[in-house]
Coordinates of N, CA, C and O in Angstrom, one line a residue:
M52 N -204.8 11.7 -32.2 CA -203.3 10.4 -32.0 C -201.7 11.3 -32.7 O -201.8 11.8 -33.9
E53 N -200.8 11.2 -31.9 CA -199.6 11.6 -32.7 C -199.4 10.8 -33.9 O -199.5 9.4 -34.1
N54 N -197.9 10.9 -34.5 CA -197.7 10.4 -35.8 C -196.3 9.9 -35.4 O -195.3 10.4 -35.0
I55 N -196.8 8.8 -34.7 CA -195.4 7.7 -33.8 C -195.6 6.6 -34.4 O -196.4 5.6 -35.1
A56 N -194.4 6.1 -34.5 CA -193.7 4.6 -35.2 C -194.0 3.7 -34.0 O -193.2 4.2 -32.8
I57 N -194.7 2.4 -33.7 CA -193.8 2.0 -32.8 C -192.5 0.4 -33.4 O -192.8 0.4 -34.3
L58 N -191.4 0.1 -32.2 CA -190.7 0.2 -32.7 C -190.4 -1.2 -31.1 O -189.8 -0.6 -30.5
V59 N -190.9 -2.7 -32.3 CA -190.8 -3.8 -31.5 C -189.2 -4.4 -31.5 O -188.4 -4.6 -32.4
L60 N -188.0 -4.4 -30.5 CA -187.1 -5.2 -30.7 C -187.2 -6.6 -30.4 O -187.4 -7.5 -29.2
A61 N -186.8 -7.3 -31.6 CA -187.3 -8.4 -30.7 C -185.6 -9.4 -31.6 O -186.0 -10.7 -32.1
A62 N -184.7 -8.6 -31.7 CA -183.3 -9.6 -32.5 C -182.3 -10.4 -31.8 O -181.4 -10.9 -32.1
G63 N -182.8 -11.0 -30.2 CA -182.3 -11.1 -29.2 C -181.7 -12.6 -29.9 O -182.6 -13.0 -30.5
K64 N -180.2 -13.2 -28.5 CA -180.4 -14.5 -29.5 C -181.0 -15.6 -28.7 O -180.6 -16.4 -28.5
S65 N -181.6 -15.0 -27.5 CA -182.6 -16.1 -26.3 C -181.6 -17.0 -26.0 O -181.7 -18.0 -25.6
S66 N -180.5 -16.6 -25.2 CA -179.3 -17.6 -24.9 C -179.7 -17.9 -23.3 O -179.7 -18.9 -23.8
R67 N -180.7 -17.5 -22.2 CA -180.7 -17.9 -21.5 C -182.1 -19.0 -21.7 O -182.6 -19.7 -20.7
M68 N -183.3 -18.8 -22.3 CA -184.0 -19.9 -23.1 C -183.4 -21.0 -22.9 O -184.5 -21.7 -23.3
K69 N -182.3 -20.7 -24.2 CA -181.9 -22.0 -24.9 C -182.8 -22.6 -26.4 O -182.5 -23.7 -26.6
T70 N -183.7 -21.3 -26.4 CA -184.5 -22.0 -27.8 C -185.3 -20.0 -28.6 O -184.9 -19.5 -27.2
P71 N -185.3 -20.4 -29.4 CA -185.8 -18.6 -30.0 C -187.2 -17.9 -29.0 O -188.3 -19.1 -28.7
K72 N -187.0 -17.2 -28.2 CA -187.9 -17.2 -27.0 C -189.6 -16.6 -28.0 O -189.9 -16.1 -27.4
Q73 N -189.0 -15.0 -29.0 CA -190.0 -14.9 -30.0 C -191.2 -16.1 -30.1 O -191.8 -15.9 -30.8
L74 N -190.5 -17.2 -30.2 CA -191.2 -18.3 -31.2 C -191.8 -19.5 -29.6 O -192.0 -20.1 -30.5
V75 N -191.8 -18.8 -28.6 CA -192.1 -19.7 -28.0 C -193.8 -19.4 -27.2 O -194.3 -18.6 -27.4
K76 N -194.3 -20.8 -27.5 CA -196.0 -20.1 -27.4 C -196.3 -19.6 -26.2 O -196.2 -20.3 -24.7
I77 N -197.7 -18.7 -26.1 CA -198.1 -18.0 -25.1 C -199.8 -18.3 -25.6 O -200.4 -17.6 -26.9
G78 N -200.8 -19.8 -24.6 CA -201.9 -19.7 -25.5 C -202.2 -19.8 -26.7 O -200.6 -21.0 -27.4
N79 N -202.4 -19.3 -27.7 CA -202.2 -20.2 -29.2 C -201.3 -18.8 -30.3 O -201.3 -19.5 -31.3
N80 N -200.7 -18.5 -29.5 CA -199.5 -17.2 -30.0 C -198.5 -17.7 -29.4 O -198.5 -18.8 -28.8
F81 N -197.8 -17.2 -30.9 CA -195.8 -17.0 -29.8 C -195.7 -15.8 -29.2 O -196.6 -14.4 -29.4
L82 N -194.9 -15.4 -28.5 CA -194.8 -14.5 -27.6 C -194.3 -13.3 -28.2 O -195.2 -12.4 -27.8
L83 N -193.5 -13.2 -29.3 CA -193.2 -12.4 -30.4 C -194.8 -11.4 -31.1 O -195.1 -10.0 -31.2
E84 N -195.6 -12.3 -30.9 CA -197.0 -12.6 -31.9 C -198.1 -11.5 -31.1 O -198.7 -10.6 -30.8
T85 N -197.7 -12.3 -29.4 CA -198.5 -11.3 -29.0 C -198.4 -9.8 -28.3 O -199.2 -9.2 -28.4
V86 N -196.8 -9.9 -28.8 CA -196.5 -7.9 -28.5 C -197.2 -7.4 -29.4 O -197.7 -6.4 -29.8
L87 N -197.0 -8.4 -31.0 CA -197.3 -7.0 -32.3 C -198.3 -7.1 -32.4 O -198.7 -5.8 -32.8
N88 N -199.4 -7.9 -32.1 CA -200.7 -7.9 -31.9 C -201.0 -6.0 -31.1 O -202.3 -5.7 -31.4
K89 N -200.7 -6.5 -29.9 CA -200.9 -5.4 -29.6 C -200.0 -3.9 -29.7 O -201.4 -2.6 -29.3
A90 N -199.4 -4.2 -30.2 CA -198.9 -2.9 -31.1 C -200.3 -2.6 -32.5 O -200.1 -1.3 -32.3
K91 N -200.2 -2.7 -33.3 CA -200.9 -3.4 -34.2 C -202.2 -3.0 -33.6 O -203.1 -2.1 -34.3
A92 N -202.9 -3.2 -32.9 CA -204.0 -2.7 -31.8 C -203.8 -1.1 -31.6 O -205.4 -0.3 -31.6
I93 N -202.7 -0.6 -31.9 CA -202.8 0.8 -31.6 C -202.1 1.9 -32.4 O -202.7 2.8 -32.6
C94 N -201.3 1.1 -33.8 CA -201.0 1.7 -34.6 C -200.7 0.6 -35.9 O -199.7 0.5 -35.9
R95 N -202.0 0.5 -36.1 CA -202.1 -0.8 -37.6 C -201.1 -0.2 -38.5 O -200.3 -1.8 -39.0
N96 N -200.9 0.3 -38.8 CA -199.6 0.5 -40.1 C -198.6 0.8 -39.6 O -197.8 1.4 -40.5
H97 N -198.3 1.6 -38.8 CA -196.8 2.1 -38.7 C -196.3 1.6 -37.1 O -195.2 1.6 -36.2
V98 N -196.1 -0.6 -37.4 CA -195.0 -1.3 -36.4 C -195.0 -1.8 -37.0 O -194.8 -2.0 -38.6
Y99 N -193.2 -1.6 -36.3 CA -191.9 -1.9 -36.8 C -191.2 -3.5 -35.9 O -190.6 -2.8 -34.9
C100 N -190.4 -4.2 -36.1 CA -190.1 -5.3 -36.0 C -188.7 -5.8 -36.0 O -187.9 -5.5 -37.3
V101 N -188.1 -5.1 -35.3 CA -186.2 -5.7 -35.8 C -186.1 -6.6 -35.2 O -186.1 -7.2 -34.5
L102 N -185.1 -7.9 -36.2 CA -184.8 -9.1 -36.1 C -183.3 -9.1 -36.1 O -182.9 -8.4 -37.1
G103 N -183.0 -10.2 -35.8 CA -181.2 -10.7 -35.6 C -181.6 -12.4 -35.6 O -180.9 -12.8 -36.9
A104 N -181.2 -12.6 -35.0 CA -180.5 -14.3 -34.9 C -181.8 -14.4 -34.6 O -182.9 -14.1 -34.5
N105 N -181.9 -15.9 -35.6 CA -183.4 -17.0 -35.6 C -183.9 -15.9 -36.8 O -185.1 -16.7 -36.8
A106 N -183.6 -14.8 -37.5 CA -184.4 -13.6 -38.5 C -185.2 -15.1 -39.3 O -186.7 -14.4 -39.4
D107 N -184.8 -15.9 -40.1 CA -185.4 -16.5 -41.3 C -186.5 -17.4 -40.6 O -187.7 -17.3 -40.9
L108 N -186.2 -18.0 -39.5 CA -187.0 -19.1 -38.7 C -188.2 -18.2 -38.1 O -189.2 -18.6 -38.5
I109 N -187.6 -16.7 -37.8 CA -188.7 -16.3 -36.7 C -189.5 -15.5 -38.3 O -191.2 -16.0 -38.0
R110 N -189.2 -15.3 -39.6 CA -190.6 -14.6 -40.0 C -191.1 -15.5 -40.5 O -192.2 -15.6 -41.2
S111 N -191.0 -16.7 -40.8 CA -191.3 -18.0 -41.3 C -192.6 -18.3 -40.6 O -193.8 -18.8 -40.9
E112 N -192.8 -18.2 -39.6 CA -193.3 -18.6 -38.2 C -194.6 -17.3 -38.2 O -195.5 -17.7 -37.6
I113 N -194.3 -16.0 -38.2 CA -195.0 -14.9 -37.9 C -195.4 -14.4 -38.8 O -195.4 -14.1 -40.1
S114 N -196.5 -14.1 -38.7 CA -197.3 -13.2 -40.1 C -197.1 -11.9 -40.0 O -196.6 -11.2 -38.9
S115 N -196.5 -11.6 -41.6 CA -196.1 -10.3 -42.1 C -197.0 -9.0 -42.0 O -196.2 -7.7 -42.3
A116 N -198.4 -9.6 -41.8 CA -199.3 -8.4 -42.3 C -199.0 -7.2 -40.9 O -199.4 -7.4 -39.7
N117 N -199.5 -6.3 -42.0 CA -199.3 -5.0 -40.9 C -198.0 -4.6 -40.4 O -197.9 -4.3 -39.2
I118 N -196.9 -5.7 -40.7 CA -195.6 -5.8 -40.1 C -194.7 -4.9 -41.1 O -194.3 -5.6 -41.7
H119 N -193.6 -4.1 -40.4 CA -192.1 -3.8 -41.6 C -191.4 -4.6 -40.0 O -191.2 -4.3 -39.6
F120 N -190.7 -5.0 -41.3 CA -189.7 -6.2 -40.5 C -188.3 -5.6 -40.8 O -188.3 -5.1 -42.1
I121 N -187.2 -5.2 -39.8 CA -186.3 -4.1 -39.9 C -184.8 -5.4 -39.6 O -185.1 -6.1 -38.7
Y122 N -184.1 -5.9 -40.2 CA -182.9 -7.0 -40.5 C -181.8 -6.0 -39.4 O -181.1 -4.9 -40.0
N123 N -181.4 -6.6 -38.1 CA -179.8 -5.9 -37.7 C -178.8 -6.7 -38.0 O -178.8 -8.1 -36.8
N124 N -178.1 -6.6 -38.8 CA -177.2 -7.0 -39.2 C -175.5 -7.5 -38.1 O -175.1 -8.1 -38.0
N125 N -175.9 -6.4 -37.3 CA -175.0 -6.0 -35.4 C -175.8 -6.9 -34.6 O -175.5 -6.4 -33.2
Y126 N -176.7 -7.9 -34.6 CA -177.8 -8.0 -32.8 C -176.6 -8.4 -32.4 O -176.9 -8.1 -31.2
Y127 N -175.7 -8.9 -32.9 CA -174.5 -9.7 -31.4 C -173.9 -8.3 -30.3 O -172.9 -8.7 -29.8
D128 N -174.3 -7.1 -30.9 CA -173.6 -6.2 -30.3 C -174.6 -5.4 -29.2 O -173.6 -4.9 -28.5
G129 N -175.7 -6.2 -28.9 CA -176.6 -6.0 -27.8 C -177.7 -5.2 -27.9 O -177.6 -4.7 -29.4
L130 N -178.7 -5.0 -27.0 CA -179.8 -4.0 -27.5 C -179.7 -3.2 -28.5 O -181.0 -2.5 -29.1
S131 N -178.6 -2.3 -27.8 CA -178.7 -0.8 -28.7 C -178.2 -0.8 -30.2 O -179.2 0.1 -30.6
S132 N -177.7 -2.2 -30.6 CA -178.0 -2.3 -31.9 C -179.4 -2.1 -32.6 O -179.0 -1.8 -33.9
S133 N -180.3 -2.7 -32.2 CA -181.4 -2.8 -32.5 C -182.0 -1.5 -32.7 O -182.7 -1.4 -33.9
I134 N -181.5 -0.8 -31.5 CA -182.6 1.0 -31.8 C -181.8 1.1 -33.0 O -182.8 2.1 -33.4
V135 N -180.4 1.1 -32.7 CA -179.9 2.2 -33.7 C -180.6 1.9 -35.4 O -180.7 2.4 -35.8
A136 N -180.4 0.6 -35.6 CA -180.8 0.0 -37.1 C -182.6 0.2 -37.2 O -183.1 0.6 -38.0
G137 N -183.0 0.3 -36.1 CA -184.3 1.1 -36.0 C -185.1 2.5 -36.6 O -185.6 3.0 -37.0
I138 N -183.9 2.6 -35.7 CA -183.6 4.5 -35.8 C -183.4 5.2 -37.1 O -184.1 6.1 -38.2
N139 N -182.7 4.1 -37.6 CA -182.2 4.7 -38.7 C -182.9 4.7 -39.8 O -182.9 5.2 -41.4
Y140 N -184.0 3.0 -40.0 CA -184.8 2.4 -40.8 C -185.9 3.8 -40.8 O -185.9 4.1 -41.7
L141 N -186.1 4.4 -39.4 CA -187.1 5.1 -39.4 C -186.4 6.8 -39.5 O -188.1 7.2 -40.1
T142 N -185.7 7.4 -39.9 CA -185.3 8.5 -40.4 C -185.7 8.7 -41.4 O -185.6 9.1 -42.6
L143 N -185.1 7.2 -42.7 CA -185.2 7.3 -44.2 C -186.6 7.4 -44.3 O -187.4 8.6 -45.6
K144 N -187.8 7.1 -43.2 CA -189.4 7.5 -43.4 C -189.6 9.0 -43.2 O -190.4 9.2 -44.7
G145 N -188.9 9.5 -42.3 CA -188.5 10.8 -42.3 C -190.3 11.6 -42.0 O -190.0 12.5 -42.5
K146 N -191.3 11.0 -41.3 CA -193.0 11.3 -41.0 C -192.9 10.9 -39.8 O -194.1 11.6 -39.8
Y147 N -192.5 10.7 -38.7 CA -192.6 10.6 -37.8 C -192.2 11.2 -36.6 O -190.9 12.3 -36.2
T148 N -193.0 12.2 -35.2 CA -193.0 12.8 -34.6 C -192.4 12.5 -33.3 O -192.0 13.1 -32.7
G149 N -192.2 11.1 -32.9 CA -192.1 10.1 -31.7 C -191.6 8.7 -32.3 O -193.1 8.6 -33.7
V150 N -190.8 7.8 -31.9 CA -190.2 6.6 -31.6 C -191.8 5.7 -30.6 O -190.9 6.1 -29.0
L151 N -192.1 5.0 -30.1 CA -192.4 4.7 -28.9 C -191.5 2.7 -29.5 O -191.5 2.1 -29.4
I152 N -191.1 2.6 -28.0 CA -190.0 1.1 -28.1 C -190.1 0.8 -27.3 O -190.8 0.6 -26.1
L153 N -190.3 -0.9 -27.4 CA -191.3 -1.9 -26.9 C -189.8 -3.0 -26.7 O -189.3 -2.9 -28.1
L154 N -189.7 -3.9 -26.0 CA -189.3 -5.3 -25.8 C -189.8 -6.6 -26.5 O -191.5 -6.7 -25.9
A155 N -189.8 -7.0 -27.0 CA -190.3 -8.2 -27.2 C -190.9 -9.6 -26.4 O -191.5 -10.4 -26.1
D156 N -190.1 -9.0 -25.0 CA -189.9 -10.2 -24.8 C -191.4 -9.6 -22.7 O -191.1 -10.2 -22.1
Q157 N -191.8 -8.9 -23.5 CA -193.2 -8.1 -22.4 C -194.3 -8.4 -22.2 O -195.0 -7.3 -22.6
P158 N -194.4 -9.6 -22.6 CA -196.3 -9.6 -23.0 C -197.4 -9.6 -22.6 O -197.9 -8.7 -22.6
A159 N -197.3 -9.1 -20.9 CA -197.8 -8.8 -19.9 C -198.3 -7.1 -20.3 O -199.4 -7.1 -19.4
I160 N -197.7 -6.1 -20.6 CA -198.0 -4.7 -20.9 C -199.4 -4.6 -21.0 O -199.3 -4.8 -22.5
E161 N -199.8 -4.0 -20.9 CA -201.6 -3.7 -21.4 C -201.4 -2.7 -22.4 O -200.8 -1.9 -22.2
K162 N -202.6 -3.0 -23.4 CA -202.4 -2.2 -24.5 C -203.2 -0.6 -23.6 O -202.3 0.4 -24.1
E163 N -203.7 -1.0 -22.6 CA -204.1 0.8 -21.9 C -202.7 0.8 -21.3 O -202.8 2.7 -21.5
Y164 N -202.1 0.6 -20.9 CA -201.0 1.1 -20.4 C -199.6 2.1 -21.8 O -199.6 3.2 -22.0
L165 N -199.9 1.8 -22.4 CA -199.0 1.9 -23.6 C -200.1 2.8 -24.5 O -199.5 4.5 -25.0
F166 N -201.8 2.8 -24.2 CA -202.5 3.7 -25.2 C -202.1 5.0 -24.2 O -201.8 6.2 -24.0
G167 N -201.9 5.2 -22.8 CA -201.5 6.4 -22.2 C -200.2 6.7 -22.2 O -199.9 8.0 -22.3
L168 N -199.4 6.3 -22.3 CA -197.8 6.3 -22.7 C -198.3 7.7 -23.7 O -197.8 8.6 -24.1
I169 N -198.9 7.3 -25.1 CA -199.2 8.1 -26.3 C -199.4 9.9 -25.4 O -199.4 10.4 -26.1
N170 N -201.0 9.7 -25.1 CA -201.9 10.6 -24.6 C -200.8 11.2 -23.3 O -201.1 12.3 -23.9
Q171 N -199.7 10.7 -22.8 CA -199.0 11.5 -22.2 C -198.1 12.5 -23.0 O -197.9 13.8 -23.0
F172 N -197.3 11.9 -24.5 CA -197.1 11.9 -25.2 C -197.6 13.5 -25.8 O -196.7 14.9 -26.5
S173 N -198.4 13.1 -26.1 CA -199.8 14.4 -27.1 C -199.8 15.8 -26.3 O -199.7 16.8 -27.0
K174 N -199.8 15.9 -25.3 CA -199.4 16.4 -24.4 C -198.4 17.4 -24.4 O -198.5 18.9 -24.3
D175 N -197.3 16.6 -24.9 CA -196.0 17.2 -24.7 C -194.9 16.5 -25.3 O -194.3 15.6 -25.0
N176 N -195.1 17.0 -27.0 CA -193.9 15.9 -27.5 C -192.8 16.2 -27.7 O -192.0 16.0 -29.4
S177 N -192.0 17.2 -27.2 CA -191.1 17.6 -27.2 C -190.4 16.9 -26.4 O -188.7 16.8 -26.2
K178 N -190.5 16.0 -24.7 CA -189.9 15.4 -23.9 C -190.2 13.7 -24.5 O -190.9 13.5 -25.2
I179 N -189.2 13.1 -23.4 CA -189.4 11.4 -23.8 C -190.3 11.2 -22.4 O -190.4 11.7 -21.5
I180 N -191.1 10.3 -22.6 CA -192.4 10.0 -22.1 C -191.8 7.9 -21.5 O -191.7 6.9 -22.6
A181 N -191.1 7.4 -20.7 CA -190.9 6.6 -20.1 C -191.3 6.1 -19.3 O -192.6 6.2 -18.2
S182 N -191.3 4.4 -19.3 CA -191.9 3.9 -18.1 C -191.5 3.5 -16.4 O -189.9 4.5 -16.5
N183 N -191.8 3.4 -15.6 CA -191.5 4.5 -14.1 C -191.1 2.7 -13.6 O -191.9 2.0 -12.9
Y184 N -190.0 2.1 -13.4 CA -189.1 1.1 -12.6 C -188.7 1.9 -11.1 O -187.6 2.2 -11.2
K185 N -189.3 1.8 -10.3 CA -189.2 2.1 -8.9 C -188.7 3.4 -9.0 O -187.6 3.2 -8.5
N186 N -189.3 4.2 -10.0 CA -188.2 5.9 -9.9 C -186.8 6.3 -10.8 O -186.4 6.6 -11.0
K187 N -187.0 4.8 -11.6 CA -185.9 4.5 -12.7 C -186.7 4.6 -14.1 O -187.2 4.1 -14.2
P188 N -186.0 5.6 -14.5 CA -186.9 5.4 -16.6 C -186.6 4.5 -16.7 O -185.4 3.9 -17.3
G189 N -187.2 3.5 -17.7 CA -187.4 2.5 -18.7 C -188.5 2.6 -19.7 O -189.2 3.3 -20.2
V190 N -187.7 1.6 -20.8 CA -188.8 1.4 -21.7 C -189.5 0.1 -21.1 O -189.6 -0.8 -20.8
P191 N -191.6 0.4 -22.4 CA -191.6 1.0 -23.1 C -191.6 2.9 -23.2 O -192.0 2.7 -21.9
A192 N -190.8 3.4 -23.7 CA -191.2 4.4 -23.6 C -190.7 5.9 -25.5 O -190.5 4.6 -26.3
I193 N -191.2 6.5 -25.1 CA -191.3 7.2 -26.4 C -190.7 8.5 -26.3 O -190.1 9.1 -25.5
F194 N -190.3 8.5 -27.4 CA -188.9 9.4 -28.0 C -189.2 10.5 -29.3 O -189.6 9.7 -29.9
P195 N -189.5 11.5 -28.2 CA -189.5 12.2 -29.6 C -187.9 12.1 -30.7 O -187.6 12.0 -30.7
Q196 N -189.0 12.9 -32.1 CA -188.0 12.8 -33.3 C -186.9 14.0 -32.9 O -185.5 13.3 -33.6
N197 N -186.9 14.4 -32.1 CA -185.0 15.5 -32.5 C -184.7 14.4 -31.4 O -183.1 14.7 -30.7
Y198 N -184.8 13.7 -30.4 CA -183.8 12.0 -29.7 C -183.8 11.5 -31.4 O -182.6 10.7 -30.4
F199 N -183.8 11.3 -31.9 CA -183.6 10.2 -32.8 C -182.3 10.1 -33.0 O -181.3 9.0 -33.1
S200 N -181.0 11.2 -33.6 CA -179.9 11.7 -33.9 C -178.9 10.8 -32.1 O -177.8 10.8 -32.2
K201 N -179.8 11.2 -31.2 CA -179.1 10.4 -30.0 C -178.9 9.1 -30.1 O -178.3 8.2 -29.3
L202 N -180.5 8.6 -30.7 CA -180.3 6.9 -29.7 C -179.5 6.3 -31.2 O -179.3 5.1 -31.1
K203 N -179.5 6.7 -32.4 CA -178.6 6.4 -33.5 C -177.2 6.2 -33.2 O -176.5 5.9 -33.2
L204 N -176.6 6.8 -31.3 CA -175.1 7.2 -30.7 C -174.9 5.9 -30.0 O -174.0 5.9 -29.6
I205 N -176.2 5.4 -29.8 CA -176.2 4.3 -28.3 C -175.0 3.6 -28.4 O -175.5 3.0 -30.6
N206 N -174.3 2.9 -27.3 CA -173.9 1.2 -27.6 C -174.1 0.5 -27.1 O -174.8 1.2 -25.5
G207 N -174.0 -1.2 -26.8 CA -173.8 -1.3 -25.3 C -175.3 -2.7 -25.4 O -175.9 -2.6 -26.4
D208 N -175.2 -2.9 -24.9 CA -175.9 -4.2 -24.8 C -177.2 -3.7 -23.0 O -178.1 -4.6 -22.6
F209 N -177.2 -2.5 -22.9 CA -178.3 -1.5 -22.6 C -179.5 -1.1 -22.9 O -180.0 0.0 -22.4
G210 N -179.3 -0.9 -24.5 CA -180.5 -0.6 -24.6 C -180.3 0.9 -24.1 O -179.2 1.7 -24.8
A211 N -181.8 2.3 -24.0 CA -181.6 3.4 -24.3 C -181.7 3.2 -23.1 O -181.5 4.8 -21.8
K212 N -181.2 3.0 -22.1 CA -181.3 3.2 -20.3 C -180.1 4.4 -19.9 O -180.7 5.1 -19.3
E213 N -178.7 4.5 -20.8 CA -178.1 5.2 -20.5 C -178.6 6.5 -20.6 O -178.4 7.8 -20.1
L214 N -179.2 6.7 -22.2 CA -179.6 8.4 -22.4 C -181.2 8.0 -21.5 O -181.2 9.4 -21.3
L215 N -181.6 7.9 -20.8 CA -182.9 7.7 -20.3 C -182.5 8.3 -19.0 O -182.5 9.5 -18.5
K216 N -181.4 7.6 -18.6 CA -180.3 8.1 -17.2 C -179.9 9.7 -17.0 O -180.1 10.9 -15.9
E217 N -179.3 10.2 -17.9 CA -178.7 11.0 -18.3 C -179.8 12.2 -18.4 O -179.5 13.4 -18.6
N218 N -181.2 12.0 -19.3 CA -181.7 13.0 -19.2 C -182.5 13.0 -18.5 O -183.4 12.9 -17.8
K219 N -182.4 15.2 -18.0 CA -183.2 15.4 -17.2 C -185.2 15.4 -17.1 O -186.1 16.4 -16.7
E220 N -185.3 15.8 -18.4 CA -186.6 16.0 -19.3 C -187.1 14.7 -18.8 O -188.5 15.2 -19.8
V221 N -187.0 13.8 -18.6 CA -187.9 11.9 -19.0 C -189.2 12.6 -17.9 O -188.9 12.8 -17.0
I222 N -190.0 12.1 -19.1 CA -191.8 12.3 -18.0 C -192.1 10.9 -17.1 O -192.0 10.0 -18.5
L223 N -191.9 10.6 -16.5 CA -192.5 9.3 -15.7 C -193.9 9.2 -15.6 O -194.6 9.7 -15.1
S224 N -194.1 8.2 -16.0 CA -195.5 7.6 -16.6 C -196.1 7.4 -15.6 O -195.2 6.8 -14.7
K225 N -197.2 7.6 -15.3 CA -197.5 7.7 -13.5 C -198.7 6.6 -13.8 O -199.4 6.4 -12.8
N226 N -198.7 6.1 -14.9 CA -199.4 4.4 -14.9 C -199.1 3.3 -14.3 O -197.0 3.0 -14.7
N227 N -199.4 2.5 -14.3 CA -198.4 1.2 -13.6 C -198.9 0.1 -14.6 O -200.0 -0.1 -15.4
T228 N -198.4 -1.0 -14.5 CA -198.2 -2.2 -15.8 C -197.2 -3.2 -15.0 O -196.9 -3.5 -14.3
N229 N -197.5 -4.7 -15.9 CA -197.0 -6.0 -15.0 C -195.5 -5.5 -16.7 O -195.5 -6.0 -17.5
F230 N -194.2 -5.0 -15.7 CA -193.4 -5.1 -16.5 C -192.4 -6.7 -16.8 O -191.3 -6.7 -17.7
L231 N -193.2 -7.9 -16.6 CA -192.3 -9.0 -16.6 C -191.4 -9.8 -17.9 O -192.1 -9.4 -19.0
D232 N -190.3 -9.2 -17.5 CA -189.5 -9.8 -18.9 C -189.6 -11.4 -19.0 O -189.2 -12.3 -18.3
I233 N -190.2 -12.2 -20.7 CA -189.3 -13.4 -20.5 C -187.9 -14.1 -20.9 O -187.9 -14.1 -21.8
D234 N -187.2 -14.3 -20.0 CA -185.9 -14.6 -20.4 C -185.1 -15.7 -20.4 O -184.8 -16.4 -20.5
T235 N -186.5 -16.5 -19.5 CA -186.2 -18.2 -18.7 C -187.6 -18.8 -19.2 O -189.0 -18.5 -19.1
E236 N -186.9 -20.7 -18.5 CA -188.7 -21.0 -19.5 C -189.2 -20.7 -18.0 O -190.2 -20.8 -18.0
K237 N -188.9 -20.3 -16.6 CA -189.8 -19.8 -14.9 C -190.5 -18.9 -15.2 O -191.0 -18.7 -14.7
D238 N -189.4 -17.4 -16.0 CA -190.2 -16.6 -16.7 C -191.7 -16.9 -17.0 O -192.8 -16.5 -16.5
L239 N -191.3 -18.0 -17.8 CA -192.4 -18.0 -19.3 C -193.9 -18.4 -18.3 O -194.9 -18.6 -18.2
E240 N -193.4 -20.2 -17.6 CA -194.2 -20.6 -16.4 C -194.7 -19.5 -15.3 O -196.5 -19.8 -15.3
T241 N -194.2 -18.7 -14.9 CA -195.1 -17.8 -14.2 C -195.8 -17.1 -15.1 O -196.9 -16.5 -14.1
F242 N -195.4 -16.4 -16.3 CA -196.5 -15.3 -17.0 C -197.3 -16.1 -17.1 O -198.8 -15.4 -17.2
K243 N -197.5 -17.9 -17.4 CA -198.2 -18.3 -17.6 C -200.2 -18.8 -16.7 O -200.8 -18.1 -16.6
K244 N -199.0 -19.1 -15.4 CA -199.5 -18.7 -14.5 C -200.5 -17.6 -13.8 O -201.7 -17.7 -13.5
S245 N -199.9 -16.3 -14.0 CA -200.7 -15.0 -14.2 C -201.4 -14.6 -14.6 O -202.9 -13.9 -14.5
I246 N -201.7 -15.0 -16.1 CA -203.1 -15.0 -17.1 C -203.7 -15.9 -16.8 O -205.1 -15.7 -17.4
L247 N -203.8 -16.6 -16.1 CA -204.8 -18.2 -15.5 C -205.6 -18.3 -14.3 O -206.4 -17.7 -14.4
N248 N -204.6 -17.1 -13.7 CA -205.6 -16.5 -12.3 C -206.0 -15.2 -12.3 O -206.1 -14.7 -13.4

């Protein structure tokens, strides 16, 4: 397997959920735990999680076993600031050929799908491997180390979306998964029903 880090973005304020969505329960686990457990199943010792809003509360509830937590002081500046905080931290480590960026509020994405992204990356680790949203690139996505400097320059609440759109060397995943975002209580109920069926 390629020497990649997994960066889970979990610094948001959860304004639409009106409670820290990282800590809403799905079965016996918190939402954030569900995503972190999948990440650990793939790269057990190389999982990094960016926290911001409600960081102390989340840390008190989420096990830190095999998780490297990163605090984003600028989380109120949007999703991009969490990517910048994470990449700055990973750059200090200086040992990864790429980073797989995940969102903490997409618990339906299967481990097999993430393994598929990594397998594609292993065939050409010079290109971005992105998820396919109706022929538009998005995350989860793997960025090679040579894109880290560009990731450090992004801003706003769109994450890496603009960088993905502007780059013609993005390879879209051929595999499918459930990209449902948990942003509201209705989203949460939809997801819970989907896993019971």
